[in-house]
mmCIF file of C-alpha atoms in Angstrom:
data_model
loop_
_atom_site.group_PDB
_atom_site.id
_atom_site.type_symbol
_atom_site.label_atom_id
_atom_site.label_comp_id
_atom_site.label_asym_id
_atom_site.label_seq_id
_atom_site.Cartn_x
_atom_site.Cartn_y
_atom_site.Cartn_z
ATOM 1 C CA MET Z 24 -2.678 -20.986 -3.054
ATOM 2 C CA ASP Z 25 -2.005 -17.823 -1.175
ATOM 3 C CA LEU Z 26 -0.274 -14.923 -3.020
ATOM 4 C CA ARG Z 27 1.827 -12.541 -1.137
ATOM 5 C CA ILE Z 28 3.664 -9.520 -2.391
ATOM 6 C CA PHE Z 29 7.369 -9.374 -1.705
ATOM 7 C CA THR Z 30 9.474 -6.288 -2.213
ATOM 8 C CA GLU Z 31 13.195 -5.492 -2.307
ATOM 9 C CA PRO Z 32 13.358 -1.829 -1.087
ATOM 10 C CA GLN Z 33 17.176 -1.727 -0.936
ATOM 11 C CA GLN Z 34 17.151 -1.440 -4.659
ATOM 12 C CA GLY Z 35 15.600 2.084 -4.231
ATOM 13 C CA ALA Z 36 12.303 2.893 -2.580
ATOM 14 C CA SER Z 37 11.130 5.379 0.054
ATOM 15 C CA TYR Z 38 8.718 4.651 2.847
ATOM 16 C CA ASP Z 39 5.951 6.517 0.919
ATOM 17 C CA THR Z 40 6.481 4.091 -2.023
ATOM 18 C CA LEU Z 41 6.287 1.085 0.189
ATOM 19 C CA LEU Z 42 3.104 2.439 1.785
ATOM 20 C CA THR Z 43 1.543 2.820 -1.614
ATOM 21 C CA VAL Z 44 2.334 -0.724 -2.517
ATOM 22 C CA ALA Z 45 1.186 -2.095 0.734
ATOM 23 C CA LYS Z 46 -2.207 -0.308 0.431
ATOM 24 C CA ALA Z 47 -2.507 -1.718 -3.168
ATOM 25 C CA THR Z 48 -1.643 -5.115 -1.759
ATOM 26 C CA GLU Z 49 -4.558 -4.945 0.686
ATOM 27 C CA ASP Z 50 -6.972 -3.385 -1.699
ATOM 28 C CA LEU Z 51 -6.299 -5.853 -4.500
ATOM 29 C CA GLY Z 52 -7.005 -8.771 -2.101
ATOM 30 C CA PHE Z 53 -3.463 -10.145 -1.798
ATOM 31 C CA ASP Z 54 -2.652 -12.037 1.407
ATOM 32 C CA ALA Z 55 0.304 -10.251 2.752
ATOM 33 C CA PHE Z 56 3.023 -7.554 2.232
ATOM 34 C CA PHE Z 57 6.557 -8.646 2.941
ATOM 35 C CA ARG Z 58 9.850 -6.995 2.488
ATOM 36 C CA SER Z 59 13.528 -7.851 2.446
ATOM 37 C CA ASP Z 60 15.887 -6.791 5.153
ATOM 38 C CA HIS Z 61 18.901 -5.312 3.470
ATOM 39 C CA TYR Z 62 20.802 -1.947 3.673
ATOM 40 C CA LEU Z 63 22.614 -1.834 0.507
ATOM 41 C CA ARG Z 64 21.527 -2.069 -3.342
ATOM 42 C CA MET Z 65 22.517 -5.199 -5.176
ATOM 43 C CA GLY Z 66 23.741 -4.760 -8.740
ATOM 44 C CA ASP Z 67 23.961 -1.577 -10.799
ATOM 45 C CA GLY Z 68 22.448 1.691 -9.925
ATOM 46 C CA ASP Z 69 22.671 4.310 -7.210
ATOM 47 C CA GLY Z 70 20.002 2.879 -4.857
ATOM 48 C CA LEU Z 71 18.343 6.277 -4.341
ATOM 49 C CA PRO Z 72 16.705 7.518 -2.197
ATOM 50 C CA GLY Z 73 18.563 4.965 0.165
ATOM 51 C CA PRO Z 74 17.625 2.064 2.397
ATOM 52 C CA THR Z 75 14.744 1.879 4.737
ATOM 53 C CA ASP Z 76 14.760 -0.345 7.885
ATOM 54 C CA ALA Z 77 12.587 -3.373 7.607
ATOM 55 C CA TRP Z 78 11.039 -3.157 11.125
ATOM 56 C CA ILE Z 79 10.486 0.617 11.118
ATOM 57 C CA THR Z 80 8.732 0.169 7.745
ATOM 58 C CA LEU Z 81 6.556 -2.646 9.079
ATOM 59 C CA ALA Z 82 5.647 -0.602 12.287
ATOM 60 C CA GLY Z 83 4.500 2.196 9.949
ATOM 61 C CA LEU Z 84 2.560 -0.193 7.737
ATOM 62 C CA ALA Z 85 1.010 -1.838 10.893
ATOM 63 C CA ARG Z 86 -0.905 1.453 11.489
ATOM 64 C CA GLU Z 87 -1.790 2.226 8.000
ATOM 65 C CA THR Z 88 -3.209 -1.215 6.898
ATOM 66 C CA LYS Z 89 -5.982 -3.319 8.379
ATOM 67 C CA ARG Z 90 -6.037 -6.840 6.902
ATOM 68 C CA ILE Z 91 -2.817 -7.979 5.274
ATOM 69 C CA ARG Z 92 -0.114 -10.019 6.982
ATOM 70 C CA LEU Z 93 3.234 -8.139 7.432
ATOM 71 C CA GLY Z 94 6.625 -9.667 7.620
ATOM 72 C CA THR Z 95 10.225 -10.157 6.403
ATOM 73 C CA LEU Z 96 11.985 -12.467 3.911
ATOM 74 C CA MET Z 97 14.348 -12.575 5.803
ATOM 75 C CA THR Z 98 15.546 -10.498 8.755
ATOM 76 C CA ALA Z 99 19.342 -11.010 9.112
ATOM 77 C CA ALA Z 100 20.373 -12.301 12.443
ATOM 78 C CA THR Z 101 23.502 -10.237 12.082
ATOM 79 C CA PHE Z 102 21.520 -6.971 12.128
ATOM 80 C CA ARG Z 103 20.009 -7.249 15.666
ATOM 81 C CA LEU Z 104 20.578 -8.696 19.030
ATOM 82 C CA PRO Z 105 17.898 -11.368 19.765
ATOM 83 C CA GLY Z 106 16.488 -9.665 22.756
ATOM 84 C CA VAL Z 107 16.074 -6.413 20.983
ATOM 85 C CA LEU Z 108 14.581 -8.241 17.936
ATOM 86 C CA ALA Z 109 11.987 -10.000 20.094
ATOM 87 C CA ILE Z 110 10.897 -6.611 21.529
ATOM 88 C CA GLN Z 111 10.731 -5.039 18.039
ATOM 89 C CA VAL Z 112 8.641 -7.817 16.460
ATOM 90 C CA ALA Z 113 6.272 -8.075 19.513
ATOM 91 C CA GLN Z 114 5.661 -4.396 19.439
ATOM 92 C CA VAL Z 115 4.890 -4.222 15.711
ATOM 93 C CA ASP Z 116 2.548 -7.188 16.282
ATOM 94 C CA GLN Z 117 0.622 -5.261 18.874
ATOM 95 C CA MET Z 118 0.620 -2.334 16.607
ATOM 96 C CA SER Z 119 -0.908 -4.399 13.776
ATOM 97 C CA GLY Z 120 -3.418 -6.138 15.938
ATOM 98 C CA GLY Z 121 -1.684 -9.458 15.449
ATOM 99 C CA ARG Z 122 -0.747 -9.651 11.766
ATOM 100 C CA VAL Z 123 2.955 -9.952 11.904
ATOM 101 C CA GLU Z 124 5.315 -12.895 10.790
ATOM 102 C CA LEU Z 125 9.028 -13.100 11.397
ATOM 103 C CA GLY Z 126 11.261 -14.571 8.648
ATOM 104 C CA LEU Z 127 14.675 -14.940 10.216
ATOM 105 C CA GLY Z 128 17.955 -15.835 8.351
ATOM 106 C CA ALA Z 129 21.589 -16.059 9.178
ATOM 107 C CA GLY Z 130 22.662 -12.967 7.011
ATOM 108 C CA TRP Z 131 24.876 -13.247 3.991
ATOM 109 C CA PHE Z 132 25.633 -9.978 2.211
ATOM 110 C CA GLU Z 133 28.976 -8.968 3.544
ATOM 111 C CA GLU Z 134 29.305 -5.676 1.579
ATOM 112 C CA GLU Z 135 26.267 -4.143 3.410
ATOM 113 C CA HIS Z 136 27.761 -5.037 6.637
ATOM 114 C CA ALA Z 137 31.057 -3.247 5.688
ATOM 115 C CA ALA Z 138 29.030 -0.330 4.345
ATOM 116 C CA TYR Z 139 27.344 0.421 7.624
ATOM 117 C CA GLY Z 140 29.638 -0.772 10.256
ATOM 118 C CA ILE Z 141 27.748 -3.900 11.113
ATOM 119 C CA PRO Z 142 29.957 -6.873 12.213
ATOM 120 C CA PHE Z 143 29.818 -9.920 9.895
ATOM 121 C CA PRO Z 144 30.885 -12.895 11.893
ATOM 122 C CA LYS Z 145 32.388 -16.019 10.579
ATOM 123 C CA GLU Z 146 30.011 -18.217 12.608
ATOM 124 C CA LYS Z 147 26.726 -17.051 11.359
ATOM 125 C CA PHE Z 148 24.545 -20.182 11.470
ATOM 126 C CA PRO Z 149 25.087 -21.036 15.192
ATOM 127 C CA ARG Z 150 24.240 -17.461 15.971
ATOM 128 C CA LEU Z 151 20.882 -17.881 13.960
ATOM 129 C CA GLU Z 152 20.260 -20.979 16.008
ATOM 130 C CA GLU Z 153 20.733 -19.198 19.330
ATOM 131 C CA GLN Z 154 18.595 -16.316 18.066
ATOM 132 C CA LEU Z 155 15.684 -18.484 17.202
ATOM 133 C CA GLU Z 156 15.790 -20.255 20.657
ATOM 134 C CA ILE Z 157 16.043 -16.875 22.420
ATOM 135 C CA VAL Z 158 13.321 -15.037 20.351
ATOM 136 C CA THR Z 159 10.792 -17.832 20.587
ATOM 137 C CA GLY Z 160 11.643 -18.557 24.130
ATOM 138 C CA LEU Z 161 11.099 -14.969 25.197
ATOM 139 C CA TRP Z 162 7.551 -14.847 23.592
ATOM 140 C CA ALA Z 163 6.743 -18.255 25.199
ATOM 141 C CA THR Z 164 7.736 -17.364 28.704
ATOM 142 C CA GLU Z 165 4.572 -17.004 30.920
ATOM 143 C CA PRO Z 166 4.057 -13.412 32.244
ATOM 144 C CA GLY Z 167 5.500 -13.049 35.727
ATOM 145 C CA GLU Z 168 8.229 -15.577 34.883
ATOM 146 C CA THR Z 169 11.799 -14.808 33.642
ATOM 147 C CA PHE Z 170 13.825 -16.203 30.847
ATOM 148 C CA ASP Z 171 17.422 -17.258 31.116
ATOM 149 C CA PHE Z 172 19.727 -18.342 28.293
ATOM 150 C CA GLN Z 173 23.514 -19.222 28.317
ATOM 151 C CA GLY Z 174 24.776 -19.768 24.859
ATOM 152 C CA LYS Z 175 28.126 -19.341 23.185
ATOM 153 C CA HIS Z 176 27.033 -16.068 21.446
ATOM 154 C CA TYR Z 177 24.390 -14.709 23.649
ATOM 155 C CA GLN Z 178 23.475 -14.763 27.330
ATOM 156 C CA LEU Z 179 20.278 -13.424 28.950
ATOM 157 C CA THR Z 180 19.804 -13.265 32.724
ATOM 158 C CA LYS Z 181 16.382 -12.941 34.536
ATOM 159 C CA SER Z 182 14.668 -11.305 31.463
ATOM 160 C CA PRO Z 183 11.111 -10.377 32.210
ATOM 161 C CA ALA Z 184 10.433 -11.426 28.536
ATOM 162 C CA LEU Z 185 8.277 -8.521 27.859
ATOM 163 C CA PRO Z 186 6.501 -7.210 25.735
ATOM 164 C CA LYS Z 187 4.263 -10.055 24.523
ATOM 165 C CA PRO Z 188 2.999 -10.175 20.953
ATOM 166 C CA ALA Z 189 -0.714 -9.799 20.289
ATOM 167 C CA GLN Z 190 -0.739 -13.344 18.759
ATOM 168 C CA ASP Z 191 -0.454 -16.308 20.888
ATOM 169 C CA LYS Z 192 2.337 -17.392 18.521
ATOM 170 C CA ILE Z 193 4.042 -15.166 15.895
ATOM 171 C CA PRO Z 194 4.523 -17.391 12.824
ATOM 172 C CA VAL Z 195 8.282 -18.024 12.199
ATOM 173 C CA LEU Z 196 9.669 -18.498 8.679
ATOM 174 C CA ILE Z 197 12.881 -20.294 7.932
ATOM 175 C CA GLY Z 198 14.139 -20.877 4.399
ATOM 176 C CA GLY Z 199 17.094 -21.686 2.252
ATOM 177 C CA HIS Z 200 18.680 -24.339 0.051
ATOM 178 C CA GLY Z 201 21.093 -26.061 2.691
ATOM 179 C CA ALA Z 202 20.467 -29.856 2.734
ATOM 180 C CA THR Z 203 21.338 -30.606 6.442
ATOM 181 C CA ARG Z 204 21.445 -27.858 8.979
ATOM 182 C CA THR Z 205 18.529 -25.853 7.351
ATOM 183 C CA PRO Z 206 15.962 -28.666 7.493
ATOM 184 C CA ARG Z 207 16.944 -29.521 11.017
ATOM 185 C CA LEU Z 208 16.425 -25.807 12.176
ATOM 186 C CA ALA Z 209 13.113 -25.593 10.307
ATOM 187 C CA ALA Z 210 12.009 -28.832 12.009
ATOM 188 C CA ARG Z 211 12.585 -27.295 15.402
ATOM 189 C CA TYR Z 212 11.331 -23.732 14.861
ATOM 190 C CA ALA Z 213 9.559 -23.043 11.583
ATOM 191 C CA ASP Z 214 5.904 -22.598 11.165
ATOM 192 C CA GLU Z 215 6.621 -21.992 7.448
ATOM 193 C CA PHE Z 216 9.538 -23.134 5.291
ATOM 194 C CA ASN Z 217 10.337 -20.959 2.356
ATOM 195 C CA MET Z 218 12.317 -22.067 -0.709
ATOM 196 C CA PRO Z 219 13.646 -18.817 -2.524
ATOM 197 C CA PHE Z 220 14.136 -18.663 -6.282
ATOM 198 C CA ALA Z 221 14.253 -22.360 -6.965
ATOM 199 C CA SER Z 222 12.769 -24.797 -9.542
ATOM 200 C CA ALA Z 223 9.690 -26.852 -8.571
ATOM 201 C CA GLU Z 224 11.933 -29.976 -8.643
ATOM 202 C CA ASP Z 225 14.470 -28.570 -6.261
ATOM 203 C CA SER Z 226 11.658 -27.221 -4.129
ATOM 204 C CA GLU Z 227 10.204 -30.727 -3.817
ATOM 205 C CA ALA Z 228 13.478 -32.215 -2.854
ATOM 206 C CA GLN Z 229 14.069 -29.644 -0.099
ATOM 207 C CA PHE Z 230 10.482 -29.836 1.101
ATOM 208 C CA GLY Z 231 11.082 -33.576 1.440
ATOM 209 C CA ARG Z 232 14.153 -33.053 3.544
ATOM 210 C CA VAL Z 233 12.205 -30.652 5.943
ATOM 211 C CA ARG Z 234 9.282 -33.047 6.178
ATOM 212 C CA ALA Z 235 11.675 -35.889 7.150
ATOM 213 C CA ALA Z 236 13.457 -33.741 9.699
ATOM 214 C CA ALA Z 237 10.072 -32.681 11.205
ATOM 215 C CA GLN Z 238 9.036 -36.247 11.515
ATOM 216 C CA GLU Z 239 12.279 -37.111 13.187
ATOM 217 C CA ALA Z 240 11.736 -34.304 15.677
ATOM 218 C CA GLY Z 241 8.347 -35.593 16.434
ATOM 219 C CA ARG Z 242 6.228 -33.035 14.524
ATOM 220 C CA ALA Z 243 3.254 -33.798 12.495
ATOM 221 C CA ALA Z 244 3.645 -33.890 8.633
ATOM 222 C CA ASP Z 245 1.315 -31.067 8.107
ATOM 223 C CA ALA Z 246 2.784 -28.820 10.900
ATOM 224 C CA ILE Z 247 4.905 -26.722 8.513
ATOM 225 C CA THR Z 248 3.519 -24.675 5.642
ATOM 226 C CA PHE Z 249 5.743 -24.846 2.518
ATOM 227 C CA SER Z 250 6.154 -21.750 0.285
ATOM 228 C CA ASN Z 251 8.332 -20.342 -2.515
ATOM 229 C CA ALA Z 252 9.514 -16.823 -3.430
ATOM 230 C CA LEU Z 253 9.804 -16.113 -7.063
ATOM 231 C CA VAL Z 254 10.204 -13.079 -9.250
ATOM 232 C CA VAL Z 255 7.136 -12.159 -11.086
ATOM 233 C CA CYS Z 256 6.658 -10.450 -14.451
ATOM 234 C CA VAL Z 257 3.151 -10.856 -16.011
ATOM 235 C CA GLY Z 258 1.732 -9.086 -19.078
ATOM 236 C CA LYS Z 259 -1.504 -9.450 -20.896
ATOM 237 C CA ASP Z 260 0.455 -10.224 -24.051
ATOM 238 C CA ASP Z 261 4.007 -10.885 -25.009
ATOM 239 C CA ARG Z 262 4.703 -7.251 -25.685
ATOM 240 C CA GLU Z 263 3.718 -6.161 -22.224
ATOM 241 C CA VAL Z 264 5.781 -9.120 -20.760
ATOM 242 C CA ALA Z 265 8.750 -7.910 -22.650
ATOM 243 C CA ARG Z 266 8.171 -4.290 -21.565
ATOM 244 C CA ARG Z 267 8.058 -5.161 -17.811
ATOM 245 C CA ALA Z 268 11.046 -7.507 -18.138
ATOM 246 C CA ALA Z 269 13.044 -4.507 -19.688
ATOM 247 C CA ALA Z 270 11.974 -2.229 -16.859
ATOM 248 C CA ILE Z 271 13.648 -4.448 -14.245
ATOM 249 C CA GLY Z 272 16.710 -5.191 -16.425
ATOM 250 C CA ARG Z 273 15.843 -8.835 -17.009
ATOM 251 C CA GLU Z 274 15.431 -11.055 -20.096
ATOM 252 C CA VAL Z 275 12.026 -12.663 -20.701
ATOM 253 C CA GLY Z 276 13.447 -16.145 -21.324
ATOM 254 C CA GLU Z 277 15.516 -16.008 -18.155
ATOM 255 C CA LEU Z 278 12.429 -14.813 -16.174
ATOM 256 C CA LYS Z 279 10.352 -17.681 -17.607
ATOM 257 C CA THR Z 280 12.951 -20.149 -16.667
ATOM 258 C CA ASN Z 281 13.723 -18.840 -13.148
ATOM 259 C CA GLY Z 282 10.484 -17.114 -12.108
ATOM 260 C CA LEU Z 283 6.834 -16.553 -12.909
ATOM 261 C CA ALA Z 284 6.864 -14.739 -16.167
ATOM 262 C CA GLY Z 285 4.437 -14.597 -19.156
ATOM 263 C CA THR Z 286 0.771 -14.117 -19.786
ATOM 264 C CA PRO Z 287 -1.669 -14.775 -16.846
ATOM 265 C CA ALA Z 288 -2.485 -18.257 -18.250
ATOM 266 C CA GLU Z 289 1.150 -19.140 -18.403
ATOM 267 C CA VAL Z 290 1.936 -17.936 -14.788
ATOM 268 C CA VAL Z 291 -1.152 -19.879 -13.373
ATOM 269 C CA ASP Z 292 0.111 -23.012 -15.168
ATOM 270 C CA ARG Z 293 3.591 -22.467 -13.653
ATOM 271 C CA ILE Z 294 2.206 -21.801 -10.194
ATOM 272 C CA GLY Z 295 0.408 -25.016 -10.515
ATOM 273 C CA ARG Z 296 3.691 -26.921 -10.829
ATOM 274 C CA TYR Z 297 4.754 -25.468 -7.449
ATOM 275 C CA ALA Z 298 1.303 -26.415 -5.891
ATOM 276 C CA ALA Z 299 1.880 -30.007 -7.115
ATOM 277 C CA VAL Z 300 5.035 -30.417 -5.058
ATOM 278 C CA GLY Z 301 3.466 -29.125 -1.887
ATOM 279 C CA SER Z 302 3.886 -25.279 -2.022
ATOM 280 C CA ARG Z 303 0.806 -23.517 -0.509
ATOM 281 C CA ARG Z 304 2.089 -19.932 -0.640
ATOM 282 C CA ILE Z 305 3.844 -17.945 -3.204
ATOM 283 C CA TYR Z 306 5.817 -14.678 -2.538
ATOM 284 C CA LEU Z 307 5.746 -12.621 -5.764
ATOM 285 C CA GLN Z 308 9.026 -10.664 -5.870
ATOM 286 C CA VAL Z 309 7.880 -7.316 -7.391
ATOM 287 C CA LEU Z 310 10.925 -5.282 -8.583
ATOM 288 C CA ASP Z 311 9.162 -2.330 -10.190
ATOM 289 C CA LEU Z 312 7.289 -0.707 -7.262
ATOM 290 C CA ASP Z 313 6.031 2.165 -9.500
ATOM 291 C CA ASP Z 314 4.018 -0.237 -11.629
ATOM 292 C CA LEU Z 315 0.764 -0.731 -9.771
ATOM 293 C CA ASP Z 316 -1.023 -1.799 -13.018
ATOM 294 C CA HIS Z 317 1.141 -4.820 -12.667
ATOM 295 C CA LEU Z 318 -0.377 -5.766 -9.327
ATOM 296 C CA GLU Z 319 -3.904 -5.153 -10.716
ATOM 297 C CA LEU Z 320 -3.345 -7.450 -13.523
ATOM 298 C CA ILE Z 321 -2.047 -10.187 -11.196
ATOM 299 C CA SER Z 322 -4.972 -9.756 -8.921
ATOM 300 C CA ALA Z 323 -7.615 -9.777 -11.557
ATOM 301 C CA GLN Z 324 -6.248 -12.563 -13.924
ATOM 302 C CA VAL Z 325 -3.848 -14.689 -11.819
ATOM 303 C CA GLN Z 326 -5.074 -14.575 -8.273
ATOM 304 C CA ALA Z 327 -8.672 -14.736 -9.372
ATOM 305 C CA GLN Z 328 -8.056 -18.100 -11.150
ATOM 306 C CA LEU Z 329 -6.106 -19.543 -8.100
ATOM 307 C CA SER Z 330 -8.920 -18.665 -5.547
#
């Protein structure tokens, strides 16, 4: 089971804070550092010092880290034109020496679009489909050839399809709870399917839908890696769990029901339930980015048992 650190910087974090967490992620032996792609805080608070851009952040981290994978859960298709996104991700992949992964979603948070003047189209899913076809098509185009695309939302003519990523194929992550269109899209484009903030039972059902869609599309059953994203709150004892829950404004009982909370032994046991339904990777949503002792505890007493 791979453990990856997943951050939500829109809640209030500077680049320097993210760099500190990313370096701790690497030093403590975690597999990857991922971040959300949002521009507005959710819930109470002022969001200071303000938002950071996902791909600018990852470009900086690409030069400051050496081993960990870097990516997004999820880049919003509403934020960037697909040709520009393909260039950005390919460049950051080059800058990292081939350690980038692209999580791409339709976009959903209407308030952040209004706050920063970003169009929020009614037809988001069809745009996501076109973006996936364009981005992956640009990367797959052989050097010296051009890429053309004529869709309802985007049109590309004689694109040189440059630059190329450092990796032969950048892993593409698709996720979500949708029962019909999401599995079909994952079957066509996903190297990894991520089920966010869901029970093991709901994850098992969705993984099954994605597997069935992949088989219908002619892909091997093991062609897609299945993963989960879950909030994490670990303490060496009940008192420390309660302190960490209070620091992020959550209740211990709710966290144990909906996330990975409790002592290391409790969390290892709960991760085992996700492993049993086919999950091979967990994105640990870390909400208190100043608590590096939390990461150290997870590394020493959770990750060590899983590896």
